[in-house]
PDB file of C-alpha atoms and ligand atoms in Angstrom:
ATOM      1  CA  UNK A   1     119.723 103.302  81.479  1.00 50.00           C
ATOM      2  CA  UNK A   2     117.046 103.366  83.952  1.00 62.00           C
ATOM      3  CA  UNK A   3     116.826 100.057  86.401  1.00 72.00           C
ATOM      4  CA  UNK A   4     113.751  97.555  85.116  1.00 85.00           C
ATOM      5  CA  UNK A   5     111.165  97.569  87.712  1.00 91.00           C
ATOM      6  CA  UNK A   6     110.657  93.674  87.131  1.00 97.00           C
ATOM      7  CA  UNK A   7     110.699  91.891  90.387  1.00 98.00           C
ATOM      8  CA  UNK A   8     111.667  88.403  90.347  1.00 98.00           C
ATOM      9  CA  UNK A   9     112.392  86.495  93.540  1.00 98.00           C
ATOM     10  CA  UNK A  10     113.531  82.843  93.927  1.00 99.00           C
ATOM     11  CA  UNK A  11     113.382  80.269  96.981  1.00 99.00           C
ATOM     12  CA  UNK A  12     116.467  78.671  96.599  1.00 98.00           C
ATOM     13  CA  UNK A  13     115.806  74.833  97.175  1.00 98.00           C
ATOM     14  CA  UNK A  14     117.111  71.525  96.809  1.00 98.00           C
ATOM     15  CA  UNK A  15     121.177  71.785  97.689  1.00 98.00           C
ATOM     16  CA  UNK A  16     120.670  69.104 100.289  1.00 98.00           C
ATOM     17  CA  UNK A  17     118.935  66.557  98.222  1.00 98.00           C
ATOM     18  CA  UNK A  18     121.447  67.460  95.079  1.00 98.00           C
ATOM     19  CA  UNK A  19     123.996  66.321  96.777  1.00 98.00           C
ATOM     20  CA  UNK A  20     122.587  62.882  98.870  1.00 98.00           C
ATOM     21  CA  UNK A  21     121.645  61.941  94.808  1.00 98.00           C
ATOM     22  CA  UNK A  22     125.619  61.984  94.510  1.00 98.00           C
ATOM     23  CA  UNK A  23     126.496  60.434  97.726  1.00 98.00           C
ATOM     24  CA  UNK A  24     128.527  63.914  99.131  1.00 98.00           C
ATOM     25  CA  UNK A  25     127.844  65.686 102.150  1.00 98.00           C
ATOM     26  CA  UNK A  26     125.215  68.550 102.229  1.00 98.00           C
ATOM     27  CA  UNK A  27     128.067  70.621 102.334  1.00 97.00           C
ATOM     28  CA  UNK A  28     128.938  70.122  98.675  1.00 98.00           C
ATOM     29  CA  UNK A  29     124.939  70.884  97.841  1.00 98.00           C
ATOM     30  CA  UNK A  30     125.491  74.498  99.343  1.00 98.00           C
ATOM     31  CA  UNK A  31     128.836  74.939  97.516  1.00 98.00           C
ATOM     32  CA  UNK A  32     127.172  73.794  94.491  1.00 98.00           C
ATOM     33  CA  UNK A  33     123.730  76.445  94.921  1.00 98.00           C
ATOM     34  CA  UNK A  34     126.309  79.198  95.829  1.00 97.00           C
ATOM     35  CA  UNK A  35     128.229  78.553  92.138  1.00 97.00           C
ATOM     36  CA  UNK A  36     124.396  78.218  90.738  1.00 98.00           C
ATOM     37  CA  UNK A  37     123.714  81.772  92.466  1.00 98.00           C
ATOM     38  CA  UNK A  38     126.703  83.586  90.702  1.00 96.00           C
ATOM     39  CA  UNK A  39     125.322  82.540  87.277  1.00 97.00           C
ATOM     40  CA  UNK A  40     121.945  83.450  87.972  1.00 98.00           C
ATOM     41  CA  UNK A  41     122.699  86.702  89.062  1.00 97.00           C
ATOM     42  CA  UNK A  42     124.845  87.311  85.569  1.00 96.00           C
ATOM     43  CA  UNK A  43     121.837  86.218  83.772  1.00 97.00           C
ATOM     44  CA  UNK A  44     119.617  88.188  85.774  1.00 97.00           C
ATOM     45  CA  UNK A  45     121.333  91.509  84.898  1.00 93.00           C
ATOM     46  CA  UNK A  46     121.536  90.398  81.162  1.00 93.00           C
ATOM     47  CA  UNK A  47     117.794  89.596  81.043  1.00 93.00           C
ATOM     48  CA  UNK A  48     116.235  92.779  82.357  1.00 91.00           C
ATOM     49  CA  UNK A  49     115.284  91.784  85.842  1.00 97.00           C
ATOM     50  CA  UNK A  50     115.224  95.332  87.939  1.00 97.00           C
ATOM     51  CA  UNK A  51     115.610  93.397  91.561  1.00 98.00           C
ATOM     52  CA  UNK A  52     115.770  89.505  92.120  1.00 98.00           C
ATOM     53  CA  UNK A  53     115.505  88.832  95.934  1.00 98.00           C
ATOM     54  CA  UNK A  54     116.876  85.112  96.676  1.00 98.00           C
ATOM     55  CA  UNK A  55     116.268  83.149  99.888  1.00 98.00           C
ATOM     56  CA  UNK A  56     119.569  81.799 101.219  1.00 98.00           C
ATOM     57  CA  UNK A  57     118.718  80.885 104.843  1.00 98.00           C
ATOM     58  CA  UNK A  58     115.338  81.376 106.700  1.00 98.00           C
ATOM     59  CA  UNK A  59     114.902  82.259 110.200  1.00 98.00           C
ATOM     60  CA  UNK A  60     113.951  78.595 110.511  1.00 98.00           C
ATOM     61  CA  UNK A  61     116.747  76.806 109.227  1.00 98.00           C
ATOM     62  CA  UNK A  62     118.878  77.891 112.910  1.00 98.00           C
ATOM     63  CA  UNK A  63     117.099  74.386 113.502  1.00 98.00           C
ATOM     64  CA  UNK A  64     119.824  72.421 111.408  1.00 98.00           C
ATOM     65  CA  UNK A  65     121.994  70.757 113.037  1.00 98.00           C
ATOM     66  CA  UNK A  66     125.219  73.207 114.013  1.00 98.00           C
ATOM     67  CA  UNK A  67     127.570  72.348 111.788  1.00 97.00           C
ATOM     68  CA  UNK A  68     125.567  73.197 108.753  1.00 98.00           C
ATOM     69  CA  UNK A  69     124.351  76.193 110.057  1.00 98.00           C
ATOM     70  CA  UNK A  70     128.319  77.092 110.364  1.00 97.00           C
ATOM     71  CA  UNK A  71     128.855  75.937 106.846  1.00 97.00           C
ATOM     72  CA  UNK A  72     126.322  78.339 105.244  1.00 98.00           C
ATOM     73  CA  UNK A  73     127.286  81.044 107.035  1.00 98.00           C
ATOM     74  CA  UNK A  74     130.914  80.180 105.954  1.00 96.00           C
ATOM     75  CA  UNK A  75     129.528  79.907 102.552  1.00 96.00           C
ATOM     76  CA  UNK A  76     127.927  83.348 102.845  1.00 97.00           C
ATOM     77  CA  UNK A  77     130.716  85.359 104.097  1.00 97.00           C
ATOM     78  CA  UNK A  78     133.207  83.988 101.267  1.00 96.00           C
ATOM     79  CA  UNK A  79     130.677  84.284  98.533  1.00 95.00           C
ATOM     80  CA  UNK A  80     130.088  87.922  99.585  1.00 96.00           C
ATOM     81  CA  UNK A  81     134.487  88.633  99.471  1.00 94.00           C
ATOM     82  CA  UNK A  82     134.625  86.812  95.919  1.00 94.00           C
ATOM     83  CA  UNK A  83     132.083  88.093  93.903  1.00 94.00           C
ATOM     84  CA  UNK A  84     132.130  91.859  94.586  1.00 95.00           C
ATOM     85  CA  UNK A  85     134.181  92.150  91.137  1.00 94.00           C
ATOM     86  CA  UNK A  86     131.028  90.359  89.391  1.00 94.00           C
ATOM     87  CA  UNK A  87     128.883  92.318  91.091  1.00 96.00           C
ATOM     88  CA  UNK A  88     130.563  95.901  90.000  1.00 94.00           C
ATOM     89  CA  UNK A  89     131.061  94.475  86.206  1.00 93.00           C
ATOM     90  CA  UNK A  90     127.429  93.625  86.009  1.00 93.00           C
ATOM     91  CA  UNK A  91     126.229  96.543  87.662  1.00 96.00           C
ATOM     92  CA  UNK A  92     124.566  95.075  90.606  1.00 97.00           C
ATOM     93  CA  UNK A  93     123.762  96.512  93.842  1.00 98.00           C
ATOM     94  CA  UNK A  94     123.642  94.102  97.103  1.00 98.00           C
ATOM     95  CA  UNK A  95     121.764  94.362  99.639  1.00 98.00           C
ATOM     96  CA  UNK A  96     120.887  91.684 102.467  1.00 98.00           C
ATOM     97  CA  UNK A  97     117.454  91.558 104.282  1.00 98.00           C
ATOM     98  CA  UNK A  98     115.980  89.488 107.461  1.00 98.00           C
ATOM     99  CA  UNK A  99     117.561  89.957 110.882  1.00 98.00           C
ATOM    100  CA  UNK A 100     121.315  90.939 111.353  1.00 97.00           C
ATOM    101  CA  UNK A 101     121.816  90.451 114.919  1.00 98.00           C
ATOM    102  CA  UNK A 102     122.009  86.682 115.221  1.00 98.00           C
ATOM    103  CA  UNK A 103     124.034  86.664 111.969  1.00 98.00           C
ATOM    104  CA  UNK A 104     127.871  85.874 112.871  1.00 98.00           C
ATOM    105  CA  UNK A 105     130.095  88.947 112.956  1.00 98.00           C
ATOM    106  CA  UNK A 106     132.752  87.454 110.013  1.00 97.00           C
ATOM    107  CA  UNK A 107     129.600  87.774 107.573  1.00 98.00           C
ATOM    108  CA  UNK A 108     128.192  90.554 109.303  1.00 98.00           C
ATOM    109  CA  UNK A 109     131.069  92.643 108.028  1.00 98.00           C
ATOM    110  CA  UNK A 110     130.834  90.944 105.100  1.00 97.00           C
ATOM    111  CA  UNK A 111     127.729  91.675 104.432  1.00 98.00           C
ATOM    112  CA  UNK A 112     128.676  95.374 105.324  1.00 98.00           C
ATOM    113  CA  UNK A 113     131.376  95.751 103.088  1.00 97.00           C
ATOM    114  CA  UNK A 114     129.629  94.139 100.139  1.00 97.00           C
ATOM    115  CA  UNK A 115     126.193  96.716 100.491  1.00 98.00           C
ATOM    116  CA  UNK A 116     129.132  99.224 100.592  1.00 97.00           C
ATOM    117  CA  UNK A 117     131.010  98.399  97.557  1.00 96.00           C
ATOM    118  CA  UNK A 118     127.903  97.938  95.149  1.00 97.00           C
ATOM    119  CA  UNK A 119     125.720 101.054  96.722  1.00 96.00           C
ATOM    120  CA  UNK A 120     126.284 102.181  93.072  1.00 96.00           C
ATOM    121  CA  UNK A 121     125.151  99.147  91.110  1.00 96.00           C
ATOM    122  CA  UNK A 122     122.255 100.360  88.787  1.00 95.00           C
ATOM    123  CA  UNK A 123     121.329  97.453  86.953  1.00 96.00           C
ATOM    124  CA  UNK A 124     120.157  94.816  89.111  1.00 97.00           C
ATOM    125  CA  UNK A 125     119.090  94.951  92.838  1.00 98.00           C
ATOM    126  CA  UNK A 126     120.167  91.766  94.279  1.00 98.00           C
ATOM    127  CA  UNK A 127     118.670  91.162  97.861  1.00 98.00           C
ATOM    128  CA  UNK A 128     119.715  88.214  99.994  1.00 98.00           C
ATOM    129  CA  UNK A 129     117.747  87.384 102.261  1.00 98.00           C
ATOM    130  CA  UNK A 130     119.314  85.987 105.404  1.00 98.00           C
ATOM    131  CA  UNK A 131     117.786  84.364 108.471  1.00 98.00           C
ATOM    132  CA  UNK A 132     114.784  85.732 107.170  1.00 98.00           C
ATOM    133  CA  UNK A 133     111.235  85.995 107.983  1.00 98.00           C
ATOM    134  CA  UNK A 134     108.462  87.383 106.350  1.00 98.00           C
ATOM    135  CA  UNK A 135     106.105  86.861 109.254  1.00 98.00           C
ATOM    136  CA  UNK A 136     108.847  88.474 111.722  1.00 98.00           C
ATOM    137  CA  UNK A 137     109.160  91.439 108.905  1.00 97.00           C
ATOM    138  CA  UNK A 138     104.925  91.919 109.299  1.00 96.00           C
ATOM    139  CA  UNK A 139     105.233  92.515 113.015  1.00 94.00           C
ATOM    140  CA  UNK A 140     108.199  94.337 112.777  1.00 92.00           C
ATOM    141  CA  UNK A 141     106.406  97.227 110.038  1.00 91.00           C
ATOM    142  CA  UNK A 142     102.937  96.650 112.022  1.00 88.00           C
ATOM    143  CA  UNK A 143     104.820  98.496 114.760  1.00 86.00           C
ATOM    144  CA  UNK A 144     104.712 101.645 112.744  1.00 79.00           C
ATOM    145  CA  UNK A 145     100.947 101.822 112.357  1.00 77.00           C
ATOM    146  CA  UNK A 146      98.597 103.541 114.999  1.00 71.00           C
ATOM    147  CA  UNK A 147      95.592 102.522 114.589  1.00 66.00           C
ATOM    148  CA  UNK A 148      94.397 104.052 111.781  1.00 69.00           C
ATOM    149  CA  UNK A 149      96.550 101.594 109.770  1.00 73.00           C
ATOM    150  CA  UNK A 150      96.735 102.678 106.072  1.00 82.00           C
ATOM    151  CA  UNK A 151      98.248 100.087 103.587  1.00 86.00           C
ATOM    152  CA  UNK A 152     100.613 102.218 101.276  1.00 87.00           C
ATOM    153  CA  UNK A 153     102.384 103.585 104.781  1.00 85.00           C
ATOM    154  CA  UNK A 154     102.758  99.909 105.612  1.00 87.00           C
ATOM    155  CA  UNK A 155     104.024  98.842 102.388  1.00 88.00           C
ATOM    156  CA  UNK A 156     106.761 102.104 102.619  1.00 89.00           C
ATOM    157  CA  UNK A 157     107.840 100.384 106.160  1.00 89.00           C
ATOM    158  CA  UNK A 158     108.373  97.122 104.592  1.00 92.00           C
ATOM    159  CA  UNK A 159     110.357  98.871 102.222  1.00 92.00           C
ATOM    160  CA  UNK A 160     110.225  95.628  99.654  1.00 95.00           C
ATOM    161  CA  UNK A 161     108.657  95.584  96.140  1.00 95.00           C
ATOM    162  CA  UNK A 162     105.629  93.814  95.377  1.00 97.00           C
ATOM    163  CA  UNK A 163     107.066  90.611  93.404  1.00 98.00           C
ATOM    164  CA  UNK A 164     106.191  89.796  89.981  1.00 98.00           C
ATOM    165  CA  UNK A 165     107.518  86.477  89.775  1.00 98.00           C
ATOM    166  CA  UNK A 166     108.207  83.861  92.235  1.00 98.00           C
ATOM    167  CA  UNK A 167     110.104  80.670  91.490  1.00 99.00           C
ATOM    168  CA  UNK A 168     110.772  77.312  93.937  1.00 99.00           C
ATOM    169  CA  UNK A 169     113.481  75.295  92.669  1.00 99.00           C
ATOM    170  CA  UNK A 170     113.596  71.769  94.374  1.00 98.00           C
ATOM    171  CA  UNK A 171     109.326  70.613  93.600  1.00 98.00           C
ATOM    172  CA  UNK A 172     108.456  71.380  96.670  1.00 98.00           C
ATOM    173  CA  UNK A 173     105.060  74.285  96.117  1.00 98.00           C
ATOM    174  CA  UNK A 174     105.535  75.931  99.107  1.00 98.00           C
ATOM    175  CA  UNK A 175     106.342  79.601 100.464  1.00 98.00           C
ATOM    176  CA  UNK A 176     108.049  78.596 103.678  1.00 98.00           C
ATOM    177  CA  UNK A 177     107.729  82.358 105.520  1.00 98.00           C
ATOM    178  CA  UNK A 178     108.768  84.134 102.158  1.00 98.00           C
ATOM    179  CA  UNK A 179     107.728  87.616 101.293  1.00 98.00           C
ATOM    180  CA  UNK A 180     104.409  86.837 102.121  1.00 98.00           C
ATOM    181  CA  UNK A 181     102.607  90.254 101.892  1.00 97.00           C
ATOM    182  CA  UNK A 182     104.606  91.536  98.358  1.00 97.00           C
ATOM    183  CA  UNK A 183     103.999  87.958  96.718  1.00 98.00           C
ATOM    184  CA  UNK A 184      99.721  88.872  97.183  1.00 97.00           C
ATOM    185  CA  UNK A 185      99.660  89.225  93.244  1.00 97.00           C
ATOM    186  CA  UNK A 186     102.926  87.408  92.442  1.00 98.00           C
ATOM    187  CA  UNK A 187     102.965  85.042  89.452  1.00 98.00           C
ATOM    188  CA  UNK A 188     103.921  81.060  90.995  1.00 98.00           C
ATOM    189  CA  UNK A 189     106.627  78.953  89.292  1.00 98.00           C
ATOM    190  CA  UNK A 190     107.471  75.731  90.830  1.00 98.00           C
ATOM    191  CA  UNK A 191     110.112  73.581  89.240  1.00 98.00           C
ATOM    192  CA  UNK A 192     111.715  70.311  89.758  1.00 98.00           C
ATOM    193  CA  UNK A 193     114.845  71.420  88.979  1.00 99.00           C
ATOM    194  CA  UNK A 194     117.008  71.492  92.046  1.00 99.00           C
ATOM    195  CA  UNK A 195     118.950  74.521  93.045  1.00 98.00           C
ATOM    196  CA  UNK A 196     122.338  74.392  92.336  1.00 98.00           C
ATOM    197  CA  UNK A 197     121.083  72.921  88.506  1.00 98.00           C
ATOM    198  CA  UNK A 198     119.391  75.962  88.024  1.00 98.00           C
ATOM    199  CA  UNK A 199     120.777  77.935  84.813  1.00 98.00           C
ATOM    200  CA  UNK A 200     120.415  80.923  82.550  1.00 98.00           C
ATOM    201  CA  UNK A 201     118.181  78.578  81.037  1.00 98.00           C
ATOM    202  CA  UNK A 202     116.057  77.845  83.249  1.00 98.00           C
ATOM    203  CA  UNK A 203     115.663  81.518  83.958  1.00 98.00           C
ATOM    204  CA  UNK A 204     114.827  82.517  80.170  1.00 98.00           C
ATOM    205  CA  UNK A 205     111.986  79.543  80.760  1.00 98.00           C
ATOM    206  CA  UNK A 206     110.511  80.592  84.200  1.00 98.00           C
ATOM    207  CA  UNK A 207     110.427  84.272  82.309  1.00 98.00           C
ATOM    208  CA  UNK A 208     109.141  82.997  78.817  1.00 97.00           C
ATOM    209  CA  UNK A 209     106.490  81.538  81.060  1.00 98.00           C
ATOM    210  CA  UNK A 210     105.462  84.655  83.321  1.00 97.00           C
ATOM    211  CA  UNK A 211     104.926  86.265  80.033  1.00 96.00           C
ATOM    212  CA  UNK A 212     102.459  84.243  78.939  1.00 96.00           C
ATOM    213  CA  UNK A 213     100.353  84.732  82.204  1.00 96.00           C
ATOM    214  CA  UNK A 214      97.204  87.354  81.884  1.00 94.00           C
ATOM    215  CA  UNK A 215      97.832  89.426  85.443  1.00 95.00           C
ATOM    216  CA  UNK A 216      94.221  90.940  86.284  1.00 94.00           C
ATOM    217  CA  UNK A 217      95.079  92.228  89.999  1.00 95.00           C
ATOM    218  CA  UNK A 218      91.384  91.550  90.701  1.00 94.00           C
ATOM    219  CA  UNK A 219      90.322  93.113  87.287  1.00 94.00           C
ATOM    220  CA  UNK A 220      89.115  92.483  84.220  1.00 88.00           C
ATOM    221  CA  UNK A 221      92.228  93.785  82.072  1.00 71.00           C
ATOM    222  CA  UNK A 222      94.490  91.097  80.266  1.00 61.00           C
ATOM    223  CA  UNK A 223      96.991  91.846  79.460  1.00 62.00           C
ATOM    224  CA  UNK A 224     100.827  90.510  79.245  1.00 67.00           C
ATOM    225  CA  UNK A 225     103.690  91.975  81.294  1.00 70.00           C
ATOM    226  CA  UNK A 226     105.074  94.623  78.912  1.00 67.00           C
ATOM    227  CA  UNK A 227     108.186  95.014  80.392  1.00 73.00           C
ATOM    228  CA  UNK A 228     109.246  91.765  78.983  1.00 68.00           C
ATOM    229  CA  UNK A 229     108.424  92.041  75.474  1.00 54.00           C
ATOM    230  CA  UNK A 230     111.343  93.458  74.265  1.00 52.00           C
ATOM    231  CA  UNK A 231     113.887  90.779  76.448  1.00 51.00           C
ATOM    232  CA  UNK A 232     112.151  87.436  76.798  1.00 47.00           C
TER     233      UNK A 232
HETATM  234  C1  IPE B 301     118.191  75.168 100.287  1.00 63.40           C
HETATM  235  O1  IPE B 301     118.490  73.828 100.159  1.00 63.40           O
HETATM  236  C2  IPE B 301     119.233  75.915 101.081  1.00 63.40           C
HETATM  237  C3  IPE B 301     118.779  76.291 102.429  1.00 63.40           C
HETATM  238  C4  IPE B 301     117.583  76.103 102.909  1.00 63.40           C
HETATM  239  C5  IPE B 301     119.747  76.923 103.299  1.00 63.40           C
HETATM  240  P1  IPE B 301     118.140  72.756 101.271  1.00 63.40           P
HETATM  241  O2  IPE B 301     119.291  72.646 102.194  1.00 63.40           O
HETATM  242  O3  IPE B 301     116.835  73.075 101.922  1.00 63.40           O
HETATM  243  O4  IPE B 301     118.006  71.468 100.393  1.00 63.40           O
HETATM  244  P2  IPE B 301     116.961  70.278 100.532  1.00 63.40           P
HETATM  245  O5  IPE B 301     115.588  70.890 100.519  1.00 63.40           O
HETATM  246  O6  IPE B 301     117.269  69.613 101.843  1.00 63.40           O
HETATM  247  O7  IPE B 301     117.224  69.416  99.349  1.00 63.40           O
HETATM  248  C1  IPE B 302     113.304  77.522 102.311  1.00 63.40           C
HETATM  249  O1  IPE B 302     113.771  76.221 102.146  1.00 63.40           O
HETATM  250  C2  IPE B 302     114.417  78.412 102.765  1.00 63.40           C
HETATM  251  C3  IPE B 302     115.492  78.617 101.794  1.00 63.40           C
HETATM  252  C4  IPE B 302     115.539  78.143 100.583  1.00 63.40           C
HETATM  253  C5  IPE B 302     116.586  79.422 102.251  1.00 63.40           C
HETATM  254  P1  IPE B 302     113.589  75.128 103.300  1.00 63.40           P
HETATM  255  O2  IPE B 302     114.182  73.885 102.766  1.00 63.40           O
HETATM  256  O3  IPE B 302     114.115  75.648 104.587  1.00 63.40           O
HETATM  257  O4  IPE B 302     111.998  75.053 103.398  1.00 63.40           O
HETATM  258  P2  IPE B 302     111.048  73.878 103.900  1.00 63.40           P
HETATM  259  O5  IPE B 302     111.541  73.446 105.254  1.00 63.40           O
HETATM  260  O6  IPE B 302     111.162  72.766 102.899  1.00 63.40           O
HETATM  261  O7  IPE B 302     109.675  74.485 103.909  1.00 63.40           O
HETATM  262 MG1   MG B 303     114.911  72.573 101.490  1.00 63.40          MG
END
């Protein structure tokens, strides 16, 4: 079966403030999203998303305070040891973008071992993206361009799909240094719903709603996405 070329990526929000509404620590919010995560990822392969890129940590959030910082990257490394087995049942293929260098070397490896085990996933292309920035990832391919600058070489440098649909758990409508150049055409979703809530069913919805929405690129064609008329 040939990989869907549907690109759906999600902004992860809201783990903090699910948990203060249940009086835990913030902690227990990331514990949560990370369970919330697994499921989507399922559904994802099920529903006939080609890649779904998720943001887990932004360059920005080194500003919390230490000890959540530690905690997510905690969080990362064990998620990456414990789902490998979902990953090869469901045919998906890992991969982790932003910086690696800052990233501590338990989940470094991690990370390693995880893009190593599901190289062969050909269902679903799951990218994390950790301590992440698009605006860092725009300098970085700009320093491939001489000055005759062409777009597609850019793009190829970037080496990230143009996104089809982008959803923001949490209410807030914001993109917060998230794949700002391949979101230029991307459909918007914002939901209330906070993260670790989020569900197969509120992935069917976010989808049921992208294919209602008439993509023109700048044209005058109207036209539903295809590729989702046979799943959603
Ligand atoms: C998203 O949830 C996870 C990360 C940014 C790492 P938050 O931790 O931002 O949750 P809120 O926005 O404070 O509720
Ligand atoms: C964006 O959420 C980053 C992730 C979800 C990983 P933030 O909670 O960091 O974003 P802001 O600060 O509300 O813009
Ligand atoms: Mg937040």
């Amino acid at each position: 079966m040939t990989q869907s070329t549907l690109h759906v990526a999600i902004i992860m929000d809201g783990n903090g403030r699910w948990a203060d509404r249940r009086g835990l620590p913030r902690f227990a919010g990331h514990r949560s999203g990370e369970r919330a995560l697994r499921g989507v990822t399922k559904a994802a392969s099920r529903q006939g998303i080609g890649t779904l890129t998720v943001y887990a940590f932004s360059a920005d959030n080194w500003k919390r305070p230490p000890a959540e910082v530690r905690a997510l990257m905690f969080l990362l490394e064990t998620h990456l040891a414990k789902e490998m087995d979902m990953c090869r049942e469901n045919g998906v293929r890992l991969s982790v973008i932003g910086r690696r260098d800052r990233i501590p070397e338990g989940a470094r490896l991690a990370i390693e071992e995880a893009e190593r085990i599901t190289r062969g996933g050909s269902q679903l292309h799951l990218r994390l993206a950790v301590d992440y920035s698009s605006r860092d990832a725009l300098v970085e391919a700009s320093k491939c361009l001489a000055n005759d600058g062409d777009r597609s070489r850019f793009a190829a440098e970037l080496d990230s799909p143009d996104v089809d649909l982008l959803i923001r758990t949490g209410g807030e409508k914001r993109l917060s240094d998230f794949l700002l150049w391949e979101c230029a055409y991307a459909e918007l979703y914002f939901t209330p719903v906070l993260w670790p809530d989020f569900n197969e069913d509120d992935l069917t919805e976010a989808l049921a709603d992208y294919s209602k929405r008439q993509r023109r690129f700048g044209g005058l064609i109207e036209k539903a996405d295809p590729r989702l008329a046979a799943g959603v």
